[in-house]
Amino acid sequence: MALSADDDATIPTYGLVSFRILICTIYSLVCAVGLLGNFFVMYLIWAKRATGLTAIDIFVFCLALSDFQFAFTLPFWAVDAIMDFSWPFGHPMCKIILTMTVLNVYNNVFLLTAMAVTRYWSVASALSLRGRVSTFAAKWMSFALWLLAVGATVPTMIFASTNTVLGDELCLLKFPGNKWLATYHLQRVIIAFVIPLVVISSSYIMLLNFLRQHKVNSNNQHRQSKITNSVQLVIIVFFVCWFPNHAGIFWGILMKYEVVQWSDAYYYFHTYVFPITLCLAHSNSCLNPIIYCLMRKEFRKSLKALFSQVTSMAASYLPASKDKQRNSDQETSLPLYRKSSFPQTVSKDYPVASMSTITLIPEVTIKDQNQHNGEPNRQETSID
């Protein structure tokens, strides 16, 4: 039984339960990390607005927002995987979820590219008369990039649908012919991977060359090495997360253009390897907050302070903490009897209750008493 070359979908695996569980688990983990990580990124940037935001902060916030909404689509793909890549949610949800997924791919990559260019421009403009990118310009650039991503996603909006393949209902892109689908995928590989990779790599390489030429941080080798490592990490993560998926898509493009023929190797790749490449590409959404936000020292400090505050608030509600606080505030109670072993200082007998509360006062020395009587009270101020 052969599969038509125009069916762009993950082929059912027929019985490999462990493989389906693996894909579902990866999607679930990426969803949880993506929601939590991007939420903290948005919160930290929102809290930073009082001290002033930069253009990079605007891009990072939009990136986190895009990845946050993308994480909500992953449970649908997890269910699709656990059901042997059979779509159970119907045609309308297929069109919505697939459109949101592709929209995030374009918007994510466009924002990463804009951030790389903005970082180089910000550093280069610091030593020249050129103006830096303002937050106002960054907001309009983010909106323009989102519109560009929407435009690139229009074919997905039109042709996303459910279709029966090998007896299973799949959520896929159903174009009129192979050449249409091949052209669409070629556009996606070029716009969403090749051009962004070239621009991102060129921008960061130019940034490192600029820092070396102008001897920025030349006296601080540790700082210079840290910048170099962070730039390398950005490029490597982007390449590793997206290259396997786009390589598989490009293989399908060559097959649809009849440059290469259908083979068993492509069948097994598309069935067992391509879903893994999708998971790797989607994991980029939970790695972005760590790379582009938490690597910055100011955000690490803010996150540490936030966790300390949350931990303190949580500890205050624990029973042990309440008992400890109650015991520390409790006064000392001693029984006092009318006839006691205390020496009688006066002959007059005052009525005393059988149980009373006294406060233990530290012993005051003669020096402290003289100081209290003769010298004014002075307050000391400690400066950290």
Short mmCIF file of C-alpha atoms in Angstrom, two decimals:
data_model
loop_
_atom_site.label_atom_id
_atom_site.label_comp_id
_atom_site.label_asym_id
_atom_site.label_seq_id
_atom_site.Cartn_x
_atom_site.Cartn_y
_atom_site.Cartn_z
CA MET A 1 0.00 0.00 0.00
CA ALA A 2 1.65 3.25 -1.11
CA LEU A 3 1.18 6.76 0.13
CA SER A 4 0.57 9.53 -2.36
CA ALA A 5 3.38 12.05 -2.55
CA ASP A 6 1.04 15.00 -2.07
CA ASP A 7 0.00 13.93 1.40
CA ASP A 8 2.02 16.12 3.73
CA ALA A 9 1.42 14.44 7.05
CA THR A 10 3.02 12.17 9.58
CA ILE A 11 2.33 8.60 8.52
CA PRO A 12 0.68 6.29 11.09
CA THR A 13 3.14 3.92 12.76
CA TYR A 14 0.66 1.09 13.32
CA GLY A 15 1.36 -0.35 16.72
CA LEU A 16 4.57 1.27 17.94
CA VAL A 17 3.08 2.29 21.26
CA SER A 18 6.44 3.17 22.84
CA PHE A 19 7.23 5.55 19.99
CA ARG A 20 3.88 7.30 20.30
CA ILE A 21 4.30 7.61 24.07
CA LEU A 22 7.76 9.13 23.54
CA ILE A 23 6.41 11.78 21.15
CA CYS A 24 3.50 12.56 23.48
CA THR A 25 5.86 12.88 26.47
CA ILE A 26 8.16 15.26 24.61
CA TYR A 27 5.24 17.45 23.56
CA SER A 28 3.95 17.50 27.14
CA LEU A 29 7.34 18.49 28.58
CA VAL A 30 7.87 21.19 25.95
CA CYS A 31 4.37 22.51 26.70
CA ALA A 32 5.00 22.67 30.47
CA VAL A 33 8.44 24.26 30.16
CA GLY A 34 7.24 26.63 27.45
CA LEU A 35 4.29 27.88 29.50
CA LEU A 36 6.30 28.29 32.71
CA GLY A 37 9.44 29.74 31.14
CA ASN A 38 7.70 32.22 28.87
CA PHE A 39 5.34 33.30 31.64
CA PHE A 40 8.30 34.22 33.88
CA VAL A 41 10.00 36.03 31.00
CA MET A 42 6.91 38.15 30.35
CA TYR A 43 6.50 38.84 34.07
CA LEU A 44 10.14 39.94 34.50
CA ILE A 45 9.97 42.27 31.51
CA TRP A 46 6.62 43.66 32.69
CA ALA A 47 8.14 44.30 36.15
CA LYS A 48 11.16 45.99 34.51
CA ARG A 49 9.04 48.61 32.76
CA ALA A 50 9.36 50.96 35.77
CA THR A 51 13.12 51.27 35.21
CA GLY A 52 12.81 51.55 31.45
CA LEU A 53 12.71 48.99 28.65
CA THR A 54 15.02 48.59 25.69
CA ALA A 55 14.27 47.50 22.14
CA ILE A 56 15.63 44.03 22.95
CA ASP A 57 13.21 43.81 25.89
CA ILE A 58 10.30 44.51 23.52
CA PHE A 59 11.45 41.80 21.10
CA VAL A 60 11.98 39.30 23.93
CA PHE A 61 8.51 40.03 25.33
CA CYS A 62 6.89 39.53 21.91
CA LEU A 63 8.92 36.35 21.43
CA ALA A 64 7.83 35.02 24.82
CA LEU A 65 4.20 35.93 24.07
CA SER A 66 4.37 34.12 20.73
CA ASP A 67 5.95 31.03 22.28
CA PHE A 68 3.44 31.13 25.16
CA GLN A 69 0.46 30.95 22.80
CA PHE A 70 2.25 28.30 20.75
CA ALA A 71 2.57 26.10 23.86
CA PHE A 72 -1.24 25.86 23.99
CA THR A 73 -1.23 24.04 20.64
CA LEU A 74 1.11 21.29 21.84
CA PRO A 75 -1.52 19.31 23.82
CA PHE A 76 -3.44 18.85 20.56
CA TRP A 77 -0.35 17.47 18.82
CA ALA A 78 0.34 15.28 21.86
CA VAL A 79 -3.12 13.72 21.58
CA ASP A 80 -2.61 13.38 17.83
CA ALA A 81 0.63 11.47 18.50
CA ILE A 82 -0.76 9.17 21.16
CA MET A 83 -3.63 8.27 18.80
CA ASP A 84 -1.15 7.11 16.16
CA PHE A 85 -1.18 10.49 14.39
CA SER A 86 -4.91 10.31 13.76
CA TRP A 87 -6.61 13.69 14.22
CA PRO A 88 -9.66 13.40 16.52
CA PHE A 89 -10.66 17.09 16.80
CA GLY A 90 -12.36 17.66 13.46
CA HIS A 91 -11.78 19.95 10.49
CA PRO A 92 -12.25 23.40 12.15
CA MET A 93 -9.75 22.68 14.94
CA CYS A 94 -7.32 21.24 12.41
CA LYS A 95 -7.35 24.50 10.47
CA ILE A 96 -7.00 26.62 13.65
CA ILE A 97 -4.24 24.60 15.34
CA LEU A 98 -2.19 24.07 12.18
CA THR A 99 -2.46 27.76 11.30
CA MET A 100 -1.39 28.83 14.80
CA THR A 101 1.56 26.42 14.66
CA VAL A 102 2.85 27.68 11.31
CA LEU A 103 2.21 31.31 12.33
CA ASN A 104 4.38 30.82 15.40
CA VAL A 105 7.18 29.33 13.31
CA TYR A 106 7.36 32.41 11.09
CA ASN A 107 6.82 34.94 13.88
CA ASN A 108 9.40 33.22 16.09
CA VAL A 109 12.08 33.17 13.43
CA PHE A 110 11.38 36.76 12.30
CA LEU A 111 11.71 38.04 15.88
CA LEU A 112 14.97 36.14 16.43
CA THR A 113 16.34 37.70 13.25
CA ALA A 114 15.23 41.20 14.28
CA MET A 115 16.86 40.75 17.70
CA ALA A 116 20.18 39.76 16.15
CA VAL A 117 20.19 42.80 13.86
CA THR A 118 19.10 45.10 16.70
CA ARG A 119 21.85 43.86 19.00
CA TYR A 120 24.52 44.58 16.44
CA TRP A 121 23.02 47.96 15.62
CA SER A 122 22.76 48.91 19.31
CA VAL A 123 26.42 48.13 19.98
CA ALA A 124 27.64 49.74 16.76
CA SER A 125 25.57 52.89 17.30
CA ALA A 126 26.96 53.34 20.83
CA LEU A 127 30.29 54.48 19.36
CA SER A 128 28.91 56.43 16.42
CA LEU A 129 26.45 59.19 15.67
CA ARG A 130 23.77 56.81 14.46
CA GLY A 131 20.61 56.59 16.50
CA ARG A 132 19.75 53.48 18.48
CA VAL A 133 16.53 51.54 18.01
CA SER A 134 13.91 52.97 20.36
CA THR A 135 11.24 50.98 22.16
CA PHE A 136 8.60 52.72 20.07
CA ALA A 137 10.31 51.57 16.87
CA ALA A 138 10.71 48.07 18.31
CA LYS A 139 6.96 47.84 18.97
CA TRP A 140 6.12 48.84 15.41
CA MET A 141 8.77 46.47 14.04
CA SER A 142 7.28 43.62 16.07
CA PHE A 143 3.81 44.42 14.75
CA ALA A 144 5.13 44.59 11.16
CA LEU A 145 6.90 41.23 11.60
CA TRP A 146 3.69 39.73 12.93
CA LEU A 147 1.81 40.97 9.84
CA LEU A 148 4.56 39.51 7.65
CA ALA A 149 4.18 36.18 9.47
CA VAL A 150 0.42 36.31 8.94
CA GLY A 151 0.98 36.90 5.23
CA ALA A 152 3.34 33.92 5.02
CA THR A 153 0.75 31.77 6.83
CA VAL A 154 -2.13 32.55 4.42
CA PRO A 155 -1.59 29.36 2.36
CA THR A 156 -1.83 27.32 5.56
CA MET A 157 -5.10 29.04 6.47
CA ILE A 158 -6.53 28.15 3.08
CA PHE A 159 -5.29 24.59 2.53
CA ALA A 160 -5.18 23.16 6.07
CA SER A 161 -7.79 20.42 6.33
CA THR A 162 -8.45 16.88 7.44
CA ASN A 163 -8.06 14.10 4.93
CA THR A 164 -8.24 10.30 5.05
CA VAL A 165 -4.88 8.64 4.41
CA LEU A 166 -4.48 4.85 4.65
CA GLY A 167 -7.77 4.67 6.52
CA ASP A 168 -6.87 7.32 9.14
CA GLU A 169 -8.12 10.90 9.31
CA LEU A 170 -5.07 13.18 9.40
CA CYS A 171 -4.63 16.91 9.81
CA LEU A 172 -2.52 18.10 6.90
CA LEU A 173 -2.00 20.59 4.10
CA LYS A 174 -4.05 19.50 1.10
CA PHE A 175 -2.84 21.38 -1.98
CA PRO A 176 -4.18 20.80 -5.52
CA GLY A 177 -0.95 19.08 -6.59
CA ASN A 178 2.60 18.12 -5.72
CA LYS A 179 4.14 21.23 -7.29
CA TRP A 180 1.96 23.49 -5.14
CA LEU A 181 3.03 21.74 -1.97
CA ALA A 182 6.67 21.68 -3.05
CA THR A 183 6.60 25.42 -3.76
CA TYR A 184 5.00 26.11 -0.40
CA HIS A 185 7.63 24.08 1.42
CA LEU A 186 10.46 25.65 -0.56
CA GLN A 187 9.17 29.07 0.44
CA ARG A 188 9.07 27.96 4.08
CA VAL A 189 12.63 26.58 4.04
CA ILE A 190 14.01 29.74 2.46
CA ILE A 191 12.02 32.31 4.46
CA ALA A 192 11.93 30.53 7.81
CA PHE A 193 15.41 28.98 7.86
CA VAL A 194 17.97 29.86 5.19
CA ILE A 195 17.58 33.65 5.19
CA PRO A 196 17.19 33.95 9.00
CA LEU A 197 20.21 31.70 9.61
CA VAL A 198 22.36 33.81 7.27
CA VAL A 199 21.17 37.10 8.82
CA ILE A 200 21.49 35.90 12.43
CA SER A 201 24.96 34.42 11.86
CA SER A 202 26.16 37.51 9.96
CA SER A 203 24.83 39.90 12.60
CA TYR A 204 26.50 38.12 15.50
CA ILE A 205 29.76 37.61 13.61
CA MET A 206 29.80 41.33 12.77
CA LEU A 207 29.06 42.06 16.43
CA LEU A 208 32.06 40.03 17.61
CA ASN A 209 34.32 41.62 14.97
CA PHE A 210 33.13 45.08 16.03
CA LEU A 211 33.95 44.35 19.68
CA ARG A 212 37.43 43.11 18.74
CA GLN A 213 38.20 46.00 16.40
CA HIS A 214 37.20 48.63 18.94
CA LYS A 215 38.79 46.65 21.78
CA VAL A 216 35.60 46.60 23.81
CA ASN A 217 36.17 44.58 27.00
CA SER A 218 39.74 43.95 25.84
CA ASN A 219 40.99 44.14 29.42
CA ASN A 220 38.36 41.69 30.61
CA GLN A 221 39.03 38.38 28.90
CA HIS A 222 36.36 36.61 30.94
CA ARG A 223 33.71 39.07 29.79
CA GLN A 224 34.83 38.82 26.17
CA SER A 225 34.83 35.02 26.32
CA LYS A 226 31.35 35.06 27.87
CA ILE A 227 29.98 37.20 25.03
CA THR A 228 31.57 34.92 22.43
CA ASN A 229 30.13 31.80 24.05
CA SER A 230 26.64 33.29 24.26
CA VAL A 231 26.74 34.25 20.57
CA GLN A 232 27.90 30.77 19.61
CA LEU A 233 25.15 29.24 21.75
CA VAL A 234 22.46 31.32 20.02
CA ILE A 235 23.60 30.24 16.54
CA ILE A 236 24.14 26.59 17.47
CA VAL A 237 20.76 26.20 19.21
CA PHE A 238 18.91 27.77 16.29
CA PHE A 239 20.72 25.53 13.80
CA VAL A 240 20.39 22.31 15.80
CA CYS A 241 16.68 22.83 16.54
CA TRP A 242 15.60 23.70 13.02
CA PHE A 243 18.06 22.07 10.59
CA PRO A 244 16.85 18.43 10.93
CA ASN A 245 13.23 19.43 10.32
CA HIS A 246 14.00 21.62 7.32
CA ALA A 247 16.38 18.99 5.94
CA GLY A 248 13.51 16.48 5.99
CA ILE A 249 11.20 19.01 4.36
CA PHE A 250 13.80 19.71 1.66
CA TRP A 251 14.07 15.98 0.95
CA GLY A 252 10.31 15.95 0.38
CA ILE A 253 10.65 18.99 -1.92
CA LEU A 254 13.16 17.17 -4.12
CA MET A 255 10.86 14.18 -4.27
CA LYS A 256 7.82 16.28 -5.20
CA TYR A 257 9.80 18.03 -7.95
CA GLU A 258 10.81 14.52 -9.11
CA VAL A 259 14.51 15.24 -8.61
CA VAL A 260 14.68 12.11 -6.47
CA GLN A 261 12.32 9.14 -6.49
CA TRP A 262 10.09 7.80 -3.73
CA SER A 263 11.97 5.23 -1.67
CA ASP A 264 11.63 3.13 1.44
CA ALA A 265 14.26 5.31 3.10
CA TYR A 266 12.01 8.35 2.78
CA TYR A 267 9.05 6.35 4.06
CA TYR A 268 10.90 5.28 7.21
CA PHE A 269 12.35 8.75 7.69
CA HIS A 270 8.97 10.40 7.35
CA THR A 271 7.38 7.84 9.65
CA TYR A 272 9.89 7.50 12.49
CA VAL A 273 12.39 10.38 12.23
CA PHE A 274 10.34 13.32 11.02
CA PRO A 275 8.13 13.41 14.17
CA ILE A 276 11.31 13.64 16.27
CA THR A 277 12.55 16.57 14.17
CA LEU A 278 9.22 18.31 14.77
CA CYS A 279 9.62 17.85 18.52
CA LEU A 280 13.16 19.25 18.33
CA ALA A 281 11.97 22.27 16.35
CA HIS A 282 9.12 22.89 18.78
CA SER A 283 11.50 22.64 21.74
CA ASN A 284 13.10 25.84 20.48
CA SER A 285 10.09 27.63 21.96
CA CYS A 286 11.07 26.66 25.51
CA LEU A 287 14.80 27.26 24.94
CA ASN A 288 14.33 30.82 23.68
CA PRO A 289 13.42 32.31 27.10
CA ILE A 290 16.52 30.73 28.67
CA ILE A 291 18.86 31.95 25.94
CA TYR A 292 17.51 35.42 25.29
CA CYS A 293 16.40 36.43 28.77
CA LEU A 294 17.78 34.36 31.60
CA MET A 295 21.36 34.62 30.30
CA ARG A 296 21.21 38.34 31.07
CA LYS A 297 22.52 39.17 34.53
CA GLU A 298 19.79 41.66 35.40
CA PHE A 299 17.05 39.14 34.67
CA ARG A 300 18.82 36.41 36.63
CA LYS A 301 18.90 38.71 39.64
CA SER A 302 15.24 39.59 39.21
CA LEU A 303 14.28 35.94 38.90
CA LYS A 304 16.30 35.04 41.99
CA ALA A 305 14.61 37.81 43.97
CA LEU A 306 11.20 36.66 42.74
CA PHE A 307 11.84 33.06 43.79
CA SER A 308 13.09 34.24 47.20
CA GLN A 309 9.94 36.28 47.70
CA VAL A 310 7.68 33.41 46.64
CA THR A 311 9.59 30.98 48.89
CA SER A 312 9.28 33.31 51.88
CA MET A 313 5.56 33.77 51.31
CA ALA A 314 5.05 30.02 50.98
CA ALA A 315 7.10 29.34 54.13
CA SER A 316 5.01 31.81 56.13
CA TYR A 317 1.91 29.70 55.50
CA LEU A 318 3.46 26.47 56.74
CA PRO A 319 2.20 25.19 60.15
CA ALA A 320 5.71 25.04 61.58
CA SER A 321 6.32 28.68 60.75
CA LYS A 322 3.06 29.76 62.36
CA ASP A 323 3.82 27.80 65.55
CA LYS A 324 7.31 29.25 65.71
CA GLN A 325 6.00 32.77 65.27
CA ARG A 326 3.28 32.20 67.87
CA ASN A 327 5.82 30.89 70.39
CA SER A 328 8.17 33.81 69.81
CA ASP A 329 5.41 36.32 70.45
CA GLN A 330 4.08 34.53 73.53
CA GLU A 331 4.81 36.17 76.88
CA THR A 332 6.20 34.26 79.87
CA SER A 333 3.59 33.30 82.49
CA LEU A 334 4.62 32.50 86.06
CA PRO A 335 2.40 31.63 89.05
CA LEU A 336 2.49 34.23 91.83
CA TYR A 337 1.12 33.35 95.21
CA ARG A 338 0.14 35.60 98.05
CA LYS A 339 2.56 33.81 100.35
CA SER A 340 5.74 33.16 98.47
CA SER A 341 9.45 32.85 99.04
CA PHE A 342 10.09 36.37 97.72
CA PRO A 343 11.30 38.73 100.51
CA GLN A 344 8.72 41.09 101.89
CA THR A 345 9.77 44.69 101.22
CA VAL A 346 6.69 46.34 102.66
CA SER A 347 4.39 45.34 105.45
CA LYS A 348 1.24 46.29 103.61
CA ASP A 349 -0.37 43.30 101.95
CA TYR A 350 -1.52 44.07 98.40
CA PRO A 351 -3.97 41.74 96.72
CA VAL A 352 -2.28 39.65 94.00
CA ALA A 353 -4.00 37.34 91.57
CA SER A 354 -3.19 33.69 91.65
CA MET A 355 -1.81 33.83 88.07
CA SER A 356 -0.24 36.90 86.53
CA THR A 357 1.93 37.81 83.54
CA ILE A 358 5.27 39.49 83.98
CA THR A 359 7.77 40.76 81.49
CA LEU A 360 11.43 39.93 81.97
CA ILE A 361 13.50 43.12 81.67
CA PRO A 362 17.26 42.91 81.05
CA GLU A 363 19.46 44.09 83.89
CA VAL A 364 20.42 47.72 83.60
CA THR A 365 23.92 48.62 84.73
CA ILE A 366 24.83 51.76 86.61
CA LYS A 367 26.59 53.10 83.51
CA ASP A 368 23.52 52.59 81.36
CA GLN A 369 21.34 54.15 84.04
CA ASN A 370 23.54 57.24 84.30
CA GLN A 371 23.60 57.54 80.56
CA HIS A 372 19.84 57.26 80.48
CA ASN A 373 19.43 59.93 83.14
CA GLY A 374 22.06 62.41 82.01
CA GLU A 375 22.73 61.96 78.32
CA PRO A 376 20.30 62.36 75.46
CA ASN A 377 19.22 59.33 73.50
CA ARG A 378 21.18 58.85 70.27
CA GLN A 379 20.27 56.71 67.29
CA GLU A 380 22.85 54.89 65.22
CA THR A 381 22.48 54.52 61.49
CA SER A 382 24.01 51.50 59.75
CA ILE A 383 24.94 51.78 56.07
CA ASP A 384 25.37 48.63 54.02
#
